[in-house]
Coordinates of C-alpha atoms in Angstrom, one line a residue:
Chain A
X1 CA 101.1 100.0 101.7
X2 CA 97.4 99.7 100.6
X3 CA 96.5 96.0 100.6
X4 CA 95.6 94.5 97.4
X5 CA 91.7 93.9 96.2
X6 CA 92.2 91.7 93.1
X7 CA 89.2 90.9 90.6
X8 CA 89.0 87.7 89.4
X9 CA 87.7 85.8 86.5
X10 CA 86.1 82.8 86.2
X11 CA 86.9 81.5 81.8
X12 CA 85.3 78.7 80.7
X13 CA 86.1 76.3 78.0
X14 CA 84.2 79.0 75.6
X15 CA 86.8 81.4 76.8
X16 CA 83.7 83.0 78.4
X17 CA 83.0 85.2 81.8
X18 CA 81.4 83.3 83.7
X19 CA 80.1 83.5 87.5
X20 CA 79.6 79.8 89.8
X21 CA 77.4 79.9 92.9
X22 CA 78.9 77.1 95.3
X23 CA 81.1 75.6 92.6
X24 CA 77.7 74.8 90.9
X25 CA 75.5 76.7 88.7
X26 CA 76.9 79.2 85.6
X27 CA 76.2 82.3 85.1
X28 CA 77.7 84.0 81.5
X29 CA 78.9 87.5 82.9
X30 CA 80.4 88.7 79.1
X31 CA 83.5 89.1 76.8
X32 CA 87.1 88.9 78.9
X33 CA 88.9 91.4 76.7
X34 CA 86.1 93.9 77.2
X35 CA 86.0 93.4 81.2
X36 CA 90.1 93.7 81.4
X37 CA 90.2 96.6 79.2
X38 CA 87.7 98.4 81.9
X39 CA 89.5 97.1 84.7
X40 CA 92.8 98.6 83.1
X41 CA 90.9 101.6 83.0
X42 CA 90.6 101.5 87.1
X43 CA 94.1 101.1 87.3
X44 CA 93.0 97.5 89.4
X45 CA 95.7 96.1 91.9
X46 CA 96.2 92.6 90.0
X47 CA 93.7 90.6 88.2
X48 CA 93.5 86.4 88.6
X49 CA 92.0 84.5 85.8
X50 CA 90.9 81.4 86.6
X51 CA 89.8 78.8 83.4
X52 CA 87.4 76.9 85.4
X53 CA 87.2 74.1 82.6
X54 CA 90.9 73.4 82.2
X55 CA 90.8 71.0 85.2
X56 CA 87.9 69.0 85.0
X57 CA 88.8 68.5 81.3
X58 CA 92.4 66.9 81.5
X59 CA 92.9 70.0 79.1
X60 CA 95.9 72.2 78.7
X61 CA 96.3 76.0 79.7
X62 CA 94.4 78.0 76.8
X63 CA 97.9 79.5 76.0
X64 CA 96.7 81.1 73.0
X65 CA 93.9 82.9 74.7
X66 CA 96.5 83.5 77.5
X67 CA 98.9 85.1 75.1
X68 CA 95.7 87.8 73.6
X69 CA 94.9 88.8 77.3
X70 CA 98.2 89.0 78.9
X71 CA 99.0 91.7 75.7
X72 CA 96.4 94.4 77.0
X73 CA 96.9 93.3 81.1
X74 CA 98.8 95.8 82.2
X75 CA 99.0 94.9 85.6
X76 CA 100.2 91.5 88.0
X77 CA 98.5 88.6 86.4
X78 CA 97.6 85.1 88.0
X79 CA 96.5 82.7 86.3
X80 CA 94.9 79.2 87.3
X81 CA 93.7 76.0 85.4
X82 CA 95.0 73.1 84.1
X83 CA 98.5 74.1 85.1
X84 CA 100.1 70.6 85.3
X85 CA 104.3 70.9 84.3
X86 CA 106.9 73.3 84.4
X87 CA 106.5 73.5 80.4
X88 CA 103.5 75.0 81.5
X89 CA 104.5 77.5 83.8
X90 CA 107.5 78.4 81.6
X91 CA 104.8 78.9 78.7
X92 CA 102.6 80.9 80.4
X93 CA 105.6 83.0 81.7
X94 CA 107.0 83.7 78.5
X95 CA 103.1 85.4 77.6
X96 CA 103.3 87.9 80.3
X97 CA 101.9 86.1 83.2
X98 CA 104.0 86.1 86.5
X99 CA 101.8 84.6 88.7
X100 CA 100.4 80.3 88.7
X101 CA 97.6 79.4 90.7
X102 CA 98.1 75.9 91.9
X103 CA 94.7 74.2 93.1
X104 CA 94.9 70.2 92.5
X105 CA 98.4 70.3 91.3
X106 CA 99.4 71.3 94.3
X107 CA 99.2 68.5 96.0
X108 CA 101.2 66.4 93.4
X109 CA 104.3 66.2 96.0
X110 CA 107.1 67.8 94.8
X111 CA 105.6 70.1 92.4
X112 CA 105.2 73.2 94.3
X113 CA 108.8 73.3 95.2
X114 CA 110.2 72.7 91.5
X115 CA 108.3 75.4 90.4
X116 CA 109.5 77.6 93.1
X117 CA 112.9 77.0 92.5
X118 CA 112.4 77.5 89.0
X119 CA 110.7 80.4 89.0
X120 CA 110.9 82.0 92.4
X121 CA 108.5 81.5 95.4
X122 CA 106.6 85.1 94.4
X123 CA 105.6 82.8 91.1
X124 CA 104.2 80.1 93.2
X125 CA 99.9 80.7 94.1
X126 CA 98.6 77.8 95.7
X127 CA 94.6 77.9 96.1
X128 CA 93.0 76.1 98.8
X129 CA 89.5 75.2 97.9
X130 CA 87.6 75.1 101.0
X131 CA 84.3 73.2 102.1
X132 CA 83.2 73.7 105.8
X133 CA 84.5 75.8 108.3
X134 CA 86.2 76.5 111.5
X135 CA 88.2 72.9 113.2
X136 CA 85.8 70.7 110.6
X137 CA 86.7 72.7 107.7
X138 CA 88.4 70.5 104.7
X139 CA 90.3 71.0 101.4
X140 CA 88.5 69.7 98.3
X141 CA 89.8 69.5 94.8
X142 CA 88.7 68.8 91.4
X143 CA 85.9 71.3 91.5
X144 CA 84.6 70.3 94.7
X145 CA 84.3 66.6 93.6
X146 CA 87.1 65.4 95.9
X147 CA 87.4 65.9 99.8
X148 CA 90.7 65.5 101.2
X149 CA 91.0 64.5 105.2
X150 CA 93.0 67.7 105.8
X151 CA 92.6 70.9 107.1
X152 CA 93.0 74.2 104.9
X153 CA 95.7 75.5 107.3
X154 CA 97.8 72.3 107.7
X155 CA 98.0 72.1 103.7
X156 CA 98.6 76.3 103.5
X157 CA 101.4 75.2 106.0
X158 CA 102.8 72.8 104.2
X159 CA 102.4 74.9 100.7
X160 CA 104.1 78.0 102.7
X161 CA 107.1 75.3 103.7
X162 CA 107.6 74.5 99.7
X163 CA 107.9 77.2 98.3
X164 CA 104.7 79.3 97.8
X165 CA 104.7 83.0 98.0
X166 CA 100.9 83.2 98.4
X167 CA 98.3 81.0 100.0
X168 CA 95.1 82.0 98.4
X169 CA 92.3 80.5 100.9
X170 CA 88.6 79.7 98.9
X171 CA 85.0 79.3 100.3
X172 CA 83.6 77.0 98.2
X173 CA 80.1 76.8 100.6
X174 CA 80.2 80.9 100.2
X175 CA 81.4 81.0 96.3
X176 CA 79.0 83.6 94.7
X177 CA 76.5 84.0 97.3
X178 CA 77.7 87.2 98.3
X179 CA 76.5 87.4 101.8
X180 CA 80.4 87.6 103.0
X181 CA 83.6 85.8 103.6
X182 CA 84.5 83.4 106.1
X183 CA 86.6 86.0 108.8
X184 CA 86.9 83.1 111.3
X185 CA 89.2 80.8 108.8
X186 CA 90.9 83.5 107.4
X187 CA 92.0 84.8 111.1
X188 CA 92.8 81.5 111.9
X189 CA 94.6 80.9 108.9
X190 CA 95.9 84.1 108.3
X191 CA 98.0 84.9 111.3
X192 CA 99.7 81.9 111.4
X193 CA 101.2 82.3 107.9
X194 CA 104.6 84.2 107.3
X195 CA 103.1 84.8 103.6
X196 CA 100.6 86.6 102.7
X197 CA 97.0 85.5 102.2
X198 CA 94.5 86.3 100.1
X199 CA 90.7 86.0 100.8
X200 CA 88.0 84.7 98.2
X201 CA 84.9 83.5 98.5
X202 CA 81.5 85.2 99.9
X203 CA 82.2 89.0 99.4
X204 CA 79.9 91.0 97.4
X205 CA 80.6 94.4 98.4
X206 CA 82.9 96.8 99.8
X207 CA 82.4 95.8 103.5
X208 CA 82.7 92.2 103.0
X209 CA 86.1 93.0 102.0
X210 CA 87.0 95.8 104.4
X211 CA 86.2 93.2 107.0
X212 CA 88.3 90.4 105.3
X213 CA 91.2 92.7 105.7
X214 CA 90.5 93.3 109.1
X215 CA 90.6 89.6 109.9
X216 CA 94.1 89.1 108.6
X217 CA 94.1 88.7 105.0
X218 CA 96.9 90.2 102.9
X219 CA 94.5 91.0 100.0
X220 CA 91.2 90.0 99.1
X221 CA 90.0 88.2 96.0
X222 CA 86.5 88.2 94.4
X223 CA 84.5 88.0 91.7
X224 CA 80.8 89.3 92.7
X225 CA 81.9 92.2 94.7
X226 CA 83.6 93.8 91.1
X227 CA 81.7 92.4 88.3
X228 CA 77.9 91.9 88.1
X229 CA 75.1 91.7 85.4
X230 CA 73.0 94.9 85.2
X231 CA 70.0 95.5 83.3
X232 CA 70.2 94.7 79.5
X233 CA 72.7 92.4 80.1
X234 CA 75.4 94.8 80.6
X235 CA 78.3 93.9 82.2
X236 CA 79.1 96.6 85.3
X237 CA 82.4 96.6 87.0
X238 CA 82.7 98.6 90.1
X239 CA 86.2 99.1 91.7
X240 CA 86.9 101.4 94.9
X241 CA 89.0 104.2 94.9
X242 CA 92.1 104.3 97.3
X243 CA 89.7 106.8 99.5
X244 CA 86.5 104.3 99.6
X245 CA 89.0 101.5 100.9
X246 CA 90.3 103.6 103.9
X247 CA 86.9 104.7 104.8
X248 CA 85.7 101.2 104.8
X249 CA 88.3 100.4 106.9
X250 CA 87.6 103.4 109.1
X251 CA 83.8 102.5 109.2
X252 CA 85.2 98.9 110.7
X253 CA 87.0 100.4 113.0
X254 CA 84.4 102.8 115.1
X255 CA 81.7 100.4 114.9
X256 CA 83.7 97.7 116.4
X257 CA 87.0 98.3 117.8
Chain B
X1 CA 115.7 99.7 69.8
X2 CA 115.7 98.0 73.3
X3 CA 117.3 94.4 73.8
X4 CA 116.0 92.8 76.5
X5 CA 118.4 90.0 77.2
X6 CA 116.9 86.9 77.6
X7 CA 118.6 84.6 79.8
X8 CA 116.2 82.4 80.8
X9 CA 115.1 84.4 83.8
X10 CA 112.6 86.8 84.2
X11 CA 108.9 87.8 82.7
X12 CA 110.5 88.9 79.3
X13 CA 106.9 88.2 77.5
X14 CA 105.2 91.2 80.2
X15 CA 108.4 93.8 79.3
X16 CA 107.6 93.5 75.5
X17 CA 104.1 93.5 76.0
X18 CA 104.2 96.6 77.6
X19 CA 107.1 98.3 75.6
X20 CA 105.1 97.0 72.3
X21 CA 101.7 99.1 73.7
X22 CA 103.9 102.2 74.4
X23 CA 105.5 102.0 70.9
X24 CA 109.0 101.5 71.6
X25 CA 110.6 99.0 69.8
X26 CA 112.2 96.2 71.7
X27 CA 113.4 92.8 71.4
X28 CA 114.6 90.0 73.5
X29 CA 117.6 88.2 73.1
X30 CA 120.2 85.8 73.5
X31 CA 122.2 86.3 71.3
X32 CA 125.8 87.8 72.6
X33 CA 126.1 89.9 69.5
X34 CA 123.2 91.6 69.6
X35 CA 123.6 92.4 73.2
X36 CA 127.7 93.3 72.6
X37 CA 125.9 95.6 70.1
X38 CA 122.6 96.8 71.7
X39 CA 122.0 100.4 71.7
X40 CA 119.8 100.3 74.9
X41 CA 119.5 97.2 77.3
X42 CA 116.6 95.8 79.7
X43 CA 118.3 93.6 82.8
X44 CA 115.2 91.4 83.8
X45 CA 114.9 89.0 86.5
X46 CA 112.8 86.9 89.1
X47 CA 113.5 84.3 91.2
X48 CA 117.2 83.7 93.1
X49 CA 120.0 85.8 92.9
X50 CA 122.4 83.2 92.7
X51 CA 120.2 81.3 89.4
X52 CA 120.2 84.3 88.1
X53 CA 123.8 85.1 88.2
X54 CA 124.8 81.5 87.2
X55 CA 122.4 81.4 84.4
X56 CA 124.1 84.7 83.1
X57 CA 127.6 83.5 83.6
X58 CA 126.3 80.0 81.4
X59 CA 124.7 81.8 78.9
X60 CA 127.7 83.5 78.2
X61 CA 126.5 86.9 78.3
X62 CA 128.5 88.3 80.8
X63 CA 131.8 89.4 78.5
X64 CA 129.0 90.7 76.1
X65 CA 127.2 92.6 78.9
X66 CA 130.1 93.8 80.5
X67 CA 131.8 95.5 77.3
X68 CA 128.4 97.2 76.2
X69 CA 127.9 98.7 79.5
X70 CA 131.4 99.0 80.5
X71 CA 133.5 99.8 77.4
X72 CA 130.5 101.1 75.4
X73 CA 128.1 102.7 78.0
X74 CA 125.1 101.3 77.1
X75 CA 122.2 102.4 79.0
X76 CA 120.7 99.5 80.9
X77 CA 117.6 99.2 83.3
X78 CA 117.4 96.9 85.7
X79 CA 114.5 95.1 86.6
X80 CA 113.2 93.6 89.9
X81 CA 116.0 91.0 90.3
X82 CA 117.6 92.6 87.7
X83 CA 118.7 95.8 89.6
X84 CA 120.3 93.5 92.4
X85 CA 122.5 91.5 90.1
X86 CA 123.9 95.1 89.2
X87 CA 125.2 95.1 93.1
X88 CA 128.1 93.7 94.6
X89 CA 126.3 90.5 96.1
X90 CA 123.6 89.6 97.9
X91 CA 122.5 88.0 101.3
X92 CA 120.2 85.5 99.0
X93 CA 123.6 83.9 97.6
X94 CA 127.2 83.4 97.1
X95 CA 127.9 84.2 93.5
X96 CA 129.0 88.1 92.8
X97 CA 127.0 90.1 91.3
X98 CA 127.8 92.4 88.1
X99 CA 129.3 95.0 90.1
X100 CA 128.1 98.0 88.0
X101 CA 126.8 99.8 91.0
X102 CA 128.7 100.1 94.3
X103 CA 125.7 98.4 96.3
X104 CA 125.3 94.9 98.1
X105 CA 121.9 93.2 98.3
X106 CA 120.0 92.6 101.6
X107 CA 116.8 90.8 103.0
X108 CA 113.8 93.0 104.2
X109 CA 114.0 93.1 108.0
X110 CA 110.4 94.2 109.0
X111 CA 109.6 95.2 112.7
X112 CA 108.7 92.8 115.2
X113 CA 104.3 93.5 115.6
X114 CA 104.7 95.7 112.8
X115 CA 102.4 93.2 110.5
X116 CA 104.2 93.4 107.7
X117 CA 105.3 90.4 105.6
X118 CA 108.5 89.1 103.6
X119 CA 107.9 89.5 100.5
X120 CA 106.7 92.9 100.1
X121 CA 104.0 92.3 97.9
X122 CA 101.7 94.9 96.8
X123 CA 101.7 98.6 95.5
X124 CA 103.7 101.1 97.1
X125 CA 104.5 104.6 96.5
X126 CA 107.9 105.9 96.1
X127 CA 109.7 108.5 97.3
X128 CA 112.0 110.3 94.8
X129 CA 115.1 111.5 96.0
X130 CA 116.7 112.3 93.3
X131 CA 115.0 113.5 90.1
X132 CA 115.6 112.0 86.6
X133 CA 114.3 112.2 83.1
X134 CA 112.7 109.3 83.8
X135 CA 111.8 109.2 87.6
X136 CA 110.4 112.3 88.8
X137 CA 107.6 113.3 91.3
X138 CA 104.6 115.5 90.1
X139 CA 101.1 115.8 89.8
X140 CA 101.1 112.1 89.8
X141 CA 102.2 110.4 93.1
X142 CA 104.5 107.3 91.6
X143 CA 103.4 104.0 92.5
X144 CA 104.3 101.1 91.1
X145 CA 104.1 97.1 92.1
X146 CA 106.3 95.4 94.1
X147 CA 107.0 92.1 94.7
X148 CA 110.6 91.0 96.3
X149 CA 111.8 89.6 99.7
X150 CA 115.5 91.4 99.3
X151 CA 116.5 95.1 99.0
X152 CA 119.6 96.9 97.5
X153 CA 121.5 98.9 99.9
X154 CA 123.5 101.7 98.1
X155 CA 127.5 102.7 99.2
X156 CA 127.0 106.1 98.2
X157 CA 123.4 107.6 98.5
X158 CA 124.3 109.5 95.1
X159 CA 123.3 106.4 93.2
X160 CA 119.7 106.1 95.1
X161 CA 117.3 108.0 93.1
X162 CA 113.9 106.8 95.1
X163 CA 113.2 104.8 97.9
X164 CA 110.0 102.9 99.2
X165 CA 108.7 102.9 103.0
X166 CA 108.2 99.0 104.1
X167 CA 109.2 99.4 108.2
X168 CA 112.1 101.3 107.1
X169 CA 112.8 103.0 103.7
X170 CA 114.7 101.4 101.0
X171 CA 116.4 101.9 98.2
X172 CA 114.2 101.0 95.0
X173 CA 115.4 102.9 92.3
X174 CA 119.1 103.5 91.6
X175 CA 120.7 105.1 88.8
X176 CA 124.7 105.8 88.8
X177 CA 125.1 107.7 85.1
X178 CA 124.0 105.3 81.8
X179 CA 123.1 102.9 84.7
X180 CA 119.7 102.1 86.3
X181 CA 118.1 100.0 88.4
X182 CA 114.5 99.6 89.8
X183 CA 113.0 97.1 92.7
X184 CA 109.7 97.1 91.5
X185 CA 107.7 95.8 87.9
X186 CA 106.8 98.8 85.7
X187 CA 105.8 96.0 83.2
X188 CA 103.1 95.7 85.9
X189 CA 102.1 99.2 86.7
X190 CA 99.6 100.6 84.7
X191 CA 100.2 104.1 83.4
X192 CA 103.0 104.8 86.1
X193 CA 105.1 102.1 84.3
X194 CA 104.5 103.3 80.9
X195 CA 105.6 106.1 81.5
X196 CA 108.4 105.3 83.3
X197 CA 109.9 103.0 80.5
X198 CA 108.6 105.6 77.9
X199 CA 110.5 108.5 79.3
X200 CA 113.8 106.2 80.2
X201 CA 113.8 104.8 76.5
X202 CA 113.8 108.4 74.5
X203 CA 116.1 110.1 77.0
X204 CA 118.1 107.1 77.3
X205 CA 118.9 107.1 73.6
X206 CA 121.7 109.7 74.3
X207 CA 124.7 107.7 75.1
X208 CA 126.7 109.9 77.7
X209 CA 130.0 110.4 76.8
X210 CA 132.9 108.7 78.9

């Protein structure tokens, strides 16, 4: 099986693309539907939409946007924001979106588990925002505004133990920046999870990725390495064929083994 | 017209999304009648096997489903969670399952060092044993998503139409005359599920005689 590489999108409260370096600074990237209908057109492995406002806002899900998108995504769906109840998950279910990326509302106790009950544990995303790294690394919430005294992989532990069926683990300190992902948290992470993990954070190309993968992670996540401003404005998506993974891979492989 | 019956369980809004993009006509619902009288019939799921069986049993669908399949061959697809409930039982739970296919459910046992995790999550190719109308291999290698931490293990290997390699092959798409089954999400597939659904809702309109 070919692990996943998932695009994701950052919405704002404009329901527009946009791109954060470090949690921090916005960058408008373009119209939604127009970058889902090209990466439909790539055939992508799952996309993740993450409303970046919903969150900091106290604001509900944007169902209705929700509903619009989910009609043309033909392909696994995740979305994350402002996801607070079950109403919610049920809601967003009923649209066409399978997936529910937890962030701060995972640590409401309890909740993780209700909705994996509900809804099965393959339903159940939790995000672990991520600020620092290696033994001194903490989870953060509410955009980076709030520092909990807890390592990522004692709360993807925890998470694993209620109920989710993914543990997606987030740089903040590399969001955007594109000069790679953290491989020594997600090995650390990774291999001591019985579910699968997916990588975000860092990667803005092919070989960041590749070497995620190599480190342990189930599937990668990312936003830079798939979508990027060109000239004019234009939005470009680039997506690797099932050939340019392997030989990624490959390339790892001889040049260290 | 498809009925996808809508018991409370399962990603009914991605099935009618999709079938509404193909152009096949489709509905969910709950409603016994409609399903008693359903011309063609989408078994969705997610989650437990057990939930799933109970919330079937509650929503008082099971007579209903029983005599269109049964008594009135209806052809029904099973999704995901769907084509387990069409088996005996499963590991997962207690509660019997519909029974339709000679088959009890199992969970994925993956090699010790193999690296592989429960659930199999992720895009997989599969292997066509048997062709259908509606399954077939070709020019186009079918892949499809998966996501599911139990497996249906067939009595006969006459009802197995396609299987998918995750440290050992299993059984991911059944079909046993008017019924059908399949592990993975073509709701979720791109073109591969498209035209899987396309090509088992015209053929499927034929009801084959008893």
């Amino acid at each position: 099986m070919r692990k996943r590489l998932i695009p994701v999108l950052l919405i704002d409260a404009g329901r527009r693309l946009v791109k954060t370096v470090r949690f921090g600074e916005r960058t408008y990237v373009g119209d939604p539907f127009n970058v889902i209908r090209l990466f439909n057109e790539k055939e992508v492995d799952e996309i993740c939409v993450l409303d970046i406002d919903a969150g900091p806002k106290s604001s509900k899900p944007d169902f209705g946007f929700m509903r619009e998108l989910a009609s043309e995504c033909f392909m696994p769906l995740a979305y994350g924001g402002g996801i607070r109840t079950m109403a919610d998950c049920e809601e967003l279910n009923r649209l066409g979106v399978e997936k529910f990326v937890l962030g701060h509302a995972a640590f409401e106790p309890g909740f993780v588990k209700v909705v994996s009950d509900a809804l099965g544990s393959q339903a159940v995303v939790v995000c672990i925002d991520v600020v620092g790294t290696g033994p001194t690394a903490r989870c953060i919430t509410h955009s980076g505004r709030k520092t909990h005294d807890l390592h990522p992989l004692a709360h993807a532990l925890a998470m694993q133990a209620a109920g989710a069926g993914e543990i997606v683990l987030q740089s903040v300190d590399r969001d955007g920046l594109r000069k790679g992902m953290d491989l020594g948290l997600i090995d650390d992470v990774a291999h001591k999870l019985v579910v699968p993990l997916v990588a975000l954070g860092g990667a803005g190309d092919l070989s960041h990725l590749a070497m995620a993968l190599r480190s342990g992670a189930s599937a990668v996540a990312s936003g830079s390495a798939f979508s990027f401003i060109g000239r004019l404005r234009a939005v470009l998506i680039t997506y690797p064929s099932r050939s340019e993974v392997d030989d990624a891979l490959a390339a790892l492989k001889t040049v260290s083994p | 017209m498809i009925t996808v019956v809508d018991y409370g369980v399962g990603n009914i809004g991605a099935l009618l999304n999709m079938l509404d993009y193909v152009g096949i006509d489709a509905r969910a619902s709950s409603d016994e009648h409609t399903i008693a009288r359903a011309e063609k019939l989408i078994l969705p799921g997610v989650g437990a096997f057990d939930k799933a069986m109970s919330a079937l049993v509650d929503s008082g669908l099971l007579a209903p489903l029983n005599r269109a399949v049964l008594e009135d061959r209806v052809p029904v697809l099973g999704v995901c969670l769907g084509m387990q409930l069409l088996g005996r039982c499963s590991e997962e739970g207690s509660l019997a399952g519909l029974g339709w296919i000679d088959a009890e459910v199992r969970r994925i046992r993956v090699p010790e060092g193999s690296g592989l995790k429960v659930p199999h999550i992720g895009w997989s190719t599969v292997s066509v044993r048997r062709e259908t109308h509606w399954l077939r291999s070709g020019a186009v290698v079918p892949r499809f998503y998966f996501v599911h931490s139990f497996h249906m293990v067939c009595d006969s290997p006459d009802d197995v139409i396609g299987e998918v390699d995750y440290g050992d092959s299993l059984c991911c798409a059944v079909q046993r005359g008017h019924i059908a089954g399949v592990q993975f999400h073509p709701e979720k597939s791109h073109r591969y599920g498209m035209h899987l659904l396309s090509a088992w809702a015209q053929d499927s309109n034929r009801r084959r005689p008893a």
